[in-house]
Coordinates of C-alpha atoms in Angstrom, one line a residue:
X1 CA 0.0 0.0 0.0
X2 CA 2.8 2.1 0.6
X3 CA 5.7 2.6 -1.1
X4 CA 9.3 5.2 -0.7
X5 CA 11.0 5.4 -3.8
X6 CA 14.5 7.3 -2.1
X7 CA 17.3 9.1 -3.4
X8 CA 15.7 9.5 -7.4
X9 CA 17.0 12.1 -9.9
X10 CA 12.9 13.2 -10.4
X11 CA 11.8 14.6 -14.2
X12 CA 8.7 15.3 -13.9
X13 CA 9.4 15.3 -17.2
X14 CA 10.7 19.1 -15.9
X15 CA 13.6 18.1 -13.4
X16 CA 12.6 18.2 -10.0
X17 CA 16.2 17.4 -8.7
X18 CA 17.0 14.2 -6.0
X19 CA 14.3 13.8 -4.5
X20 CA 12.0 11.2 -2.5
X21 CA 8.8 10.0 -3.7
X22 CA 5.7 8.5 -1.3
X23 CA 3.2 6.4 -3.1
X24 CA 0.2 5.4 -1.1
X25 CA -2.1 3.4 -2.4
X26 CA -2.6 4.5 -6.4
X27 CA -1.5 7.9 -6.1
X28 CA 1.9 10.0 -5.5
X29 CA 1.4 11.5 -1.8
X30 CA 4.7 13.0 -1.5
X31 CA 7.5 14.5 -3.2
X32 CA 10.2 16.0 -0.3
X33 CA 13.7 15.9 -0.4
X34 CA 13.8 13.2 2.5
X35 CA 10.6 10.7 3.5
X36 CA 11.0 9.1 6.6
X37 CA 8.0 6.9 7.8
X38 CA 7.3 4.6 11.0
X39 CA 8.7 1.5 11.3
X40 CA 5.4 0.5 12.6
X41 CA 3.8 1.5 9.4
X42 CA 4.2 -1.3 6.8
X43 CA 5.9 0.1 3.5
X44 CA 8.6 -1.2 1.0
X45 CA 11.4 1.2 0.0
X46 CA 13.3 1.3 -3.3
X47 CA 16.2 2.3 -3.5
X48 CA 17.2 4.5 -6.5
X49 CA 20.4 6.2 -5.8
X50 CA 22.3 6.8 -10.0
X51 CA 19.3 6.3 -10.9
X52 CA 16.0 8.5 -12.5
X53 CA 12.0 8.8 -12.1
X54 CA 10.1 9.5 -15.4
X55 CA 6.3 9.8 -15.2
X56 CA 4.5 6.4 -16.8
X57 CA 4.7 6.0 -20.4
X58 CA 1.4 6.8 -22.6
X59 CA 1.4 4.7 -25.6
X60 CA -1.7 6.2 -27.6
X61 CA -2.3 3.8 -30.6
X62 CA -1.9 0.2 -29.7
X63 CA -3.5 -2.4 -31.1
X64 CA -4.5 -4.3 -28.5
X65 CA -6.8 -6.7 -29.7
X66 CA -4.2 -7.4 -32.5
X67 CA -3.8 -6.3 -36.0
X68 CA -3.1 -6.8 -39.3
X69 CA -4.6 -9.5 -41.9
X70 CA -3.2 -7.7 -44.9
X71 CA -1.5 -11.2 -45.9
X72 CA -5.1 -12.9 -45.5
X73 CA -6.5 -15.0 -42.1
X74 CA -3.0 -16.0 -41.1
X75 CA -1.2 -12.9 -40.9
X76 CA -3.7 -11.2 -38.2
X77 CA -1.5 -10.5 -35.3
X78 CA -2.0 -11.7 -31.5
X79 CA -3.2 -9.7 -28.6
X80 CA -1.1 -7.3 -26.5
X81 CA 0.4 -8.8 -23.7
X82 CA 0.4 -7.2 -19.8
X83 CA 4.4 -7.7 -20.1
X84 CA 4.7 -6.4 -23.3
X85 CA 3.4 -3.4 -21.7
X86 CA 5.3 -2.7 -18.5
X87 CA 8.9 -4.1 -19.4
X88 CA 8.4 -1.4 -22.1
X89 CA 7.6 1.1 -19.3
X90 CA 3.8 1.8 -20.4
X91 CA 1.4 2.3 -17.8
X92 CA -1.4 3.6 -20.1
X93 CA -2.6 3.0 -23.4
X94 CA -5.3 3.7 -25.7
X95 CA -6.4 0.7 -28.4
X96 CA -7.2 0.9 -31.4
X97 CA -8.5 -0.9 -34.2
X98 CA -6.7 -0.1 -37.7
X99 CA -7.0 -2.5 -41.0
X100 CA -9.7 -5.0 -40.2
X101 CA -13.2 -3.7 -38.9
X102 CA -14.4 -6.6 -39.2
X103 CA -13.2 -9.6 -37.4
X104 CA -11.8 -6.7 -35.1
X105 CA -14.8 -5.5 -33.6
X106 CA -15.4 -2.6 -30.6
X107 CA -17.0 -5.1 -27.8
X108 CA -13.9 -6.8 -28.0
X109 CA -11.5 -4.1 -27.9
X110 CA -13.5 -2.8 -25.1
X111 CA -13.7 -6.0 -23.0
X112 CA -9.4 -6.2 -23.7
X113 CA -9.0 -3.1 -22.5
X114 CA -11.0 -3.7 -19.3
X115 CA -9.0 -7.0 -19.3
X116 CA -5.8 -5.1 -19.0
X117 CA -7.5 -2.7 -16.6
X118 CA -8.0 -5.4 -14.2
X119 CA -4.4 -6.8 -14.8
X120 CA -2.7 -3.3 -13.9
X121 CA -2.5 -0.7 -16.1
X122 CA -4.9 1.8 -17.5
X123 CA -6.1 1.3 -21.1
X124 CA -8.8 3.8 -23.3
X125 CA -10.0 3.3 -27.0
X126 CA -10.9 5.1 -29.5
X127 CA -14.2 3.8 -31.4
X128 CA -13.8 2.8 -35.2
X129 CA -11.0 1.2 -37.6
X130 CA -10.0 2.7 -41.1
X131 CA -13.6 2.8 -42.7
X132 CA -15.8 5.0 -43.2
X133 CA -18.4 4.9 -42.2
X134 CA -17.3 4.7 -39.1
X135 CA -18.1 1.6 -37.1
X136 CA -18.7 2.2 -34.1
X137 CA -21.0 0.7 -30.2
X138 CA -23.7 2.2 -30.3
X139 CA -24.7 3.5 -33.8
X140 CA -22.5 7.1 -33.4
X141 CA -19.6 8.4 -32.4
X142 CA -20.7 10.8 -29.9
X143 CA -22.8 8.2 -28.1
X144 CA -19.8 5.6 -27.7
X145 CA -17.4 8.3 -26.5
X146 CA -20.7 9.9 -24.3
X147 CA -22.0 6.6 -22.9
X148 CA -18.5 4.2 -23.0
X149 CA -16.2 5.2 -20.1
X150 CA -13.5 3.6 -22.2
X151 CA -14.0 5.5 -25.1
X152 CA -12.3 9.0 -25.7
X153 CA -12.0 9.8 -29.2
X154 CA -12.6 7.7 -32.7
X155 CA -10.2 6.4 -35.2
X156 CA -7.8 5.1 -36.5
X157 CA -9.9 6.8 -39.8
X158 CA -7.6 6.3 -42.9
X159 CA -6.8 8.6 -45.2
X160 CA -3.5 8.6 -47.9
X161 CA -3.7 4.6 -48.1
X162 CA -4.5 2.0 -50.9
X163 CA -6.7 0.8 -47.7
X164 CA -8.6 3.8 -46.6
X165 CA -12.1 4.3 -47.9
X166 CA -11.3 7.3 -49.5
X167 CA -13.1 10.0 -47.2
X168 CA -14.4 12.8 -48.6
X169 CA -13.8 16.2 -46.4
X170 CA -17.7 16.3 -45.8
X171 CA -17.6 12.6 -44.4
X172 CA -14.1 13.6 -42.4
X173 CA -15.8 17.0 -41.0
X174 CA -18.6 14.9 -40.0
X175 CA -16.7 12.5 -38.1
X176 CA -14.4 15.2 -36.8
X177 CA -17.9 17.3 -35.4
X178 CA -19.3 14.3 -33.8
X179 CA -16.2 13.2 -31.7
X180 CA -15.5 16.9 -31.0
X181 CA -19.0 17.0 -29.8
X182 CA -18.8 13.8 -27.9
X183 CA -16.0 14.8 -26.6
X184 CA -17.4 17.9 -24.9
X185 CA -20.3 16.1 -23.6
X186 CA -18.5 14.1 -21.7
X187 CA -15.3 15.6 -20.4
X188 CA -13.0 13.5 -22.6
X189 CA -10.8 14.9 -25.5
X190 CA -13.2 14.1 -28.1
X191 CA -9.7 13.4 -30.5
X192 CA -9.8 12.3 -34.0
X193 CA -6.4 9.6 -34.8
X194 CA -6.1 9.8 -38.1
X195 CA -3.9 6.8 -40.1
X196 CA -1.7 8.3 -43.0
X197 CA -0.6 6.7 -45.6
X198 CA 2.0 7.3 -48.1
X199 CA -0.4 8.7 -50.9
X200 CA 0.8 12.3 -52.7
X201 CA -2.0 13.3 -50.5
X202 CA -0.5 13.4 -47.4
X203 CA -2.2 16.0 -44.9
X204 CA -4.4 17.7 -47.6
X205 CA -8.0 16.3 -46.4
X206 CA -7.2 17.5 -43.0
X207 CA -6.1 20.9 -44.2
X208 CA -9.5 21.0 -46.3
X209 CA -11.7 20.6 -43.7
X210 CA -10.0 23.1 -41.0
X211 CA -10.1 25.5 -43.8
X212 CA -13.4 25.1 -44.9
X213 CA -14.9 24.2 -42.0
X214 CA -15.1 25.2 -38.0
X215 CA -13.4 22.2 -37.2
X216 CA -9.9 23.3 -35.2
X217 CA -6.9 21.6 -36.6
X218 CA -6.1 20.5 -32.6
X219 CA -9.4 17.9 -33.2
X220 CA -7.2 15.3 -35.6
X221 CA -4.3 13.4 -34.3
X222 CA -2.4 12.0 -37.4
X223 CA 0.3 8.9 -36.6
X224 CA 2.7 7.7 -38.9
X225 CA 4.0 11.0 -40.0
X226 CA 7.3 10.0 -39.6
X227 CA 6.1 7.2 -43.1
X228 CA 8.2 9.1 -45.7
X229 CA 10.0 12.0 -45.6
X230 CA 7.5 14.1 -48.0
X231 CA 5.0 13.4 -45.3
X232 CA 7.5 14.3 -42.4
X233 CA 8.1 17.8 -43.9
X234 CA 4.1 18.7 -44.7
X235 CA 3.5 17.1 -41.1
X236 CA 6.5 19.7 -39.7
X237 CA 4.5 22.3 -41.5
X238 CA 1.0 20.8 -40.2
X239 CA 2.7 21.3 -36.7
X240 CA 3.5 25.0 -36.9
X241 CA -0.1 25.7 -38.2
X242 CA -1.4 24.4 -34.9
X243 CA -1.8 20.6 -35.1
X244 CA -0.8 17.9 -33.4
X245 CA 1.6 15.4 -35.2
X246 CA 2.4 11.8 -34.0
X247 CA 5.5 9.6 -34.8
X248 CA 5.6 6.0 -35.2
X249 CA 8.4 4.2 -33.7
X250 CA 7.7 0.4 -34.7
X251 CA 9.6 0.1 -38.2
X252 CA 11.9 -2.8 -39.8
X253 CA 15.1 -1.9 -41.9
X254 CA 13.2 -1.8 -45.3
X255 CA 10.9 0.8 -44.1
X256 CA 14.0 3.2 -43.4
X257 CA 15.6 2.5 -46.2
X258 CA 13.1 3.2 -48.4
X259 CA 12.9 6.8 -46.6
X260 CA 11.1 6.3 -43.2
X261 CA 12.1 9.1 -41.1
X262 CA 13.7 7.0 -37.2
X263 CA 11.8 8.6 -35.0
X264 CA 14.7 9.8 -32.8
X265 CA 16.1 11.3 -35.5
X266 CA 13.1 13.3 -36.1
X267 CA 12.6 14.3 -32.8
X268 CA 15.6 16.2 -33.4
X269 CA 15.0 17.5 -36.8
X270 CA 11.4 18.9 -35.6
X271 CA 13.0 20.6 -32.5
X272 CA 15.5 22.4 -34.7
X273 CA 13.1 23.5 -37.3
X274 CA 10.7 25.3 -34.6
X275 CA 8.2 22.7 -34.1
X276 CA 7.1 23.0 -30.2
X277 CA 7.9 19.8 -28.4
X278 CA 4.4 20.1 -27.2
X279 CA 3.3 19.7 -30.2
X280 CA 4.7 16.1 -30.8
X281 CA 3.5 12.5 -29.5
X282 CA 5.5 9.3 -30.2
X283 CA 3.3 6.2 -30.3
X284 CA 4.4 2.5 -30.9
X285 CA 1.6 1.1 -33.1
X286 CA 2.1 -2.0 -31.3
X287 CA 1.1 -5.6 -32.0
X288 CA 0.3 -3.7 -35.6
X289 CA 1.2 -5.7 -39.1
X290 CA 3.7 -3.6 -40.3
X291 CA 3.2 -4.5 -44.2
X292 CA 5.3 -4.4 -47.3
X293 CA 3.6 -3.9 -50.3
X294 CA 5.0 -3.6 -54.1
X295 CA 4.8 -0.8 -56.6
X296 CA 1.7 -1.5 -57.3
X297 CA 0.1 -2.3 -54.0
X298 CA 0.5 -6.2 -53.8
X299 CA 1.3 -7.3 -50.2
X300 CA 5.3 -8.8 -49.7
X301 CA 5.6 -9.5 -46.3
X302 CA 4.6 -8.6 -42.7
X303 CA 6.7 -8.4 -39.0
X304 CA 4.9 -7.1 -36.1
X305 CA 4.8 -4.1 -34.3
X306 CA 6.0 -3.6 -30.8
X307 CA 5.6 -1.6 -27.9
X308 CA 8.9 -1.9 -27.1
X309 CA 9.9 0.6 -29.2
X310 CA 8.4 3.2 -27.7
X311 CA 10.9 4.3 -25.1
X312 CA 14.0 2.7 -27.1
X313 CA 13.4 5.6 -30.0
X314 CA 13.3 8.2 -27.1
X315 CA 16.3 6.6 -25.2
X316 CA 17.9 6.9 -28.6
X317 CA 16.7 10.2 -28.7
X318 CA 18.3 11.4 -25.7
X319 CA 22.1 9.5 -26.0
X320 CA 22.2 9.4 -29.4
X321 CA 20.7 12.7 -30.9
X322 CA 21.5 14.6 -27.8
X323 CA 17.9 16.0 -27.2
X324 CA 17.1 17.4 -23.4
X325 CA 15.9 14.6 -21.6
X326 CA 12.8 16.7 -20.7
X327 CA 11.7 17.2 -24.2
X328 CA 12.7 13.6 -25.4
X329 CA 10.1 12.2 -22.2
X330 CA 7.6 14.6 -22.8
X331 CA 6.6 13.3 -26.4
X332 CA 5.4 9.9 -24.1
X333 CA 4.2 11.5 -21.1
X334 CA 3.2 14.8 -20.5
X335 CA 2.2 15.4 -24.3
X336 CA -0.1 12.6 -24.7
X337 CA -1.8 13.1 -21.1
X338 CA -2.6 17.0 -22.2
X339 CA -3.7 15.6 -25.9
X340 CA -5.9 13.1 -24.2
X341 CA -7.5 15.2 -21.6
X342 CA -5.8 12.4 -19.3
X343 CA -5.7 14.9 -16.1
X344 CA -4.1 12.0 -13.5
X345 CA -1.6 10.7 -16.2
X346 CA 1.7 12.5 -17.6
X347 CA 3.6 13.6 -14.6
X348 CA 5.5 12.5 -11.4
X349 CA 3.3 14.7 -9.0
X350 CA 1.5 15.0 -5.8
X351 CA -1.8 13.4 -6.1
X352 CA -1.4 12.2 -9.8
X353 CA -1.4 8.8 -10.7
X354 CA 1.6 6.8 -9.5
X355 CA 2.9 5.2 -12.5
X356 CA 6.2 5.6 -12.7
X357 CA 9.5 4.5 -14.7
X358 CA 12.5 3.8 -12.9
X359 CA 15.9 4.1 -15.2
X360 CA 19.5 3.5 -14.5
X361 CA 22.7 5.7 -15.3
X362 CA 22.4 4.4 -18.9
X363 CA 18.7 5.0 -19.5
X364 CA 17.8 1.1 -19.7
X365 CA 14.1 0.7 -17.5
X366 CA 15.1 -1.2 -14.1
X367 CA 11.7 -0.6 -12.4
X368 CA 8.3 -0.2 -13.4
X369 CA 5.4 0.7 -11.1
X370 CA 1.8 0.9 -12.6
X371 CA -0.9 2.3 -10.5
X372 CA 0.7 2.0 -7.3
X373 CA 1.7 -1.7 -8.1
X374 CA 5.7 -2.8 -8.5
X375 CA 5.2 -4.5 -11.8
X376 CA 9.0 -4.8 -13.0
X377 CA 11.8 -5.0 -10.3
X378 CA 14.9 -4.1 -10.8
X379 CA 14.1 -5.6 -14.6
X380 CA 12.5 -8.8 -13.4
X381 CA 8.5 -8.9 -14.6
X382 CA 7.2 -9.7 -11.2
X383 CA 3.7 -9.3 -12.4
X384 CA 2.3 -10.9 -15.9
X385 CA -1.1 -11.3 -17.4
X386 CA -3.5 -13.9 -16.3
X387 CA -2.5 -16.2 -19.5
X388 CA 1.5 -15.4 -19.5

């Protein structure tokens, strides 16, 4: 129930300095520069001299229920693991659907993310997959995200892609309206994640309808901008208009060489062109296909993604590209939780959530703790899913 993390190098993701941290129960209770409780009170202690506190990682597009099915039946990809999660360091994620809105269906990425709920950590969806219409609980967007606790925005809706059904800015306004509206009902962000492919395209539907439309640009979250490097510059532009951009750190070699911009890397590149950190969000697109497809759109080959990736492409971020540890953190922490209306989530704080991620010297995770729970010690999983 209670638990004194001492002697901590804190970043909150600002840097708080060494610092000990009291979690009681779920929440952070303290933050002082020394915590000394009762011997008669019954509390563990870590010890975490060398070593630094960064607030739980958000993973915002995960596909929990699994993905993928681009190679037909036997290429959909399994279900995310709870140790997939934590040894990554991610104490909250939000599911999604993506390719198949079909076999792939809301009750069950609902009843997994309650599953994972139950298991640990916290876990939100969006309602939907690529199509459009949009497939949703209920019958309409606003009533999933108004009714379903889970439910905070819609997507992923395609656009750019050989896959996508082709919205028209009408149809994406629409959608856009009704999660915005949902969203304000409700308390909840009412956010629109938005797939991109690698069409000539790129950003242009979205630009349409917050240009013809009252729809702010701060409604739509597109992922995979990072896909090509045409698309990484319009996105860099996208960004200084006002929007939100998203980088996807789950690739494989042939991706990058054909041009995929490493997220780290563009971390960096967005920094030094004037993007605001604050305006950036890494996601893993975990337990996603990640497809290769010919010329002329005929499938190749599949790997999978991983969440893992997540915090390696900011690690690589920080010691390899030399960006400030408190903007590299923030793009999987604080960004997300303001993005996602996710009040509790986001920072090492008094009365926040404790989830928290406990790195060494060299930035490798040594201890995870998920809602007030010890879930990786000193990088042993000491708690798994109920089928691990």
């Amino acid at each position: 129930m209670f638990t004194v993390i001492r002697n901590a190098e804190i970043y909150s993701p600002k840097y708080l300095g060494k610092k000990d941290i009291l979690v009681a129960f779920d929440r952070i209770a303290m933050i002082e520069d020394e915590i000394e409780l009762s011997d008669t009170l019954p509390h563990e202690v870590i010890e975490a001299k060398g070593k630094m506190v960064f607030p739980g990682f958000i993973d915002s597009h995960v596909h929990i229920t699994g993905g993928g099915g681009e190679g037909s039946y036997r290429t959909r990809t399994p279900e995310l693991t709870l140790s997939k999660a934590t040894e990554a360091g991610v104490t909250t994620i939000v599911g999604v659907i993506g390719t198949d809105g079909t076999t792939r269906t809301m009750p069950d990425l609902i009843a997994k993310a309650r599953g994972l709920e139950e298991e640990g950590i916290t876990c939100y969806v969006h309602t939907g997959s690529y199509q459009v219409p949009v497939k949703t609980l209920t019958g309409k967007i606003e009533d999933d995200i108004i009714l379903i606790d889970r439910v905070i925005g819609a997507g992923e809706i395609a656009i750019s892609d050989h896959r996508s059904s082709q919205p028209t800015v009408e149809e994406m306004a629409k959608i856009a309206s009704a999660t915005r509206i949902g969203g304000m009902l409700s308390g909840k962000a009412g956010i629109v994640n938005i797939h991109l492919g690698d069409s000539p395209s790129k950003l242009s539907l979205l630009e349409q309808v917050v240009e013809t439309t009252d729809i702010p640009i701060k409604t739509f979250h597109p992922t995979h901008i990072n896909r090509t490097e045409e698309l990484f510059t319009a996105g860099l532009a996208y960004a200084k208009k006002g929007g939100n951009i998203d980088f996807t750190t789950s690739t494989i070699p042939q991706f990058l060489e054909e041009g995929e911009v490493k997220c780290s890397t563009g971390l960096k590149r967005a920094l030094e062109a004037g993007v605001p950190v604050e305006r950036i969000t890494f996601t893993s697109d975990g337990q996603a296909s990640l497809p290769a497809f010919s010329a002329t759109g005929e499938f190749e080959g599949l790997q999978i993604g991983s969440v893992a990736s997540l915090y390696k492409e900011v690690r690589d971020a920080i010691v390899e590209e030399k960006v400030a540890i408190t903007d590299a953190i923030k793009v999987i922490t604080k960004n997300p939780a303001s993005l996602l209306r996710l009040n509790q989530k986001g920072e090492v704080a008094v009365e926040k959530d404790a989830d928290l991620v406990i790195v060494d010297a060299d930035f490798v995770i040594d201890t995870v703790i998920a809602k007030g729970q010890v879930m990786v010690r000193e990088k042993e999983t000491i708690a798994k899913g109920t089928f691990e």
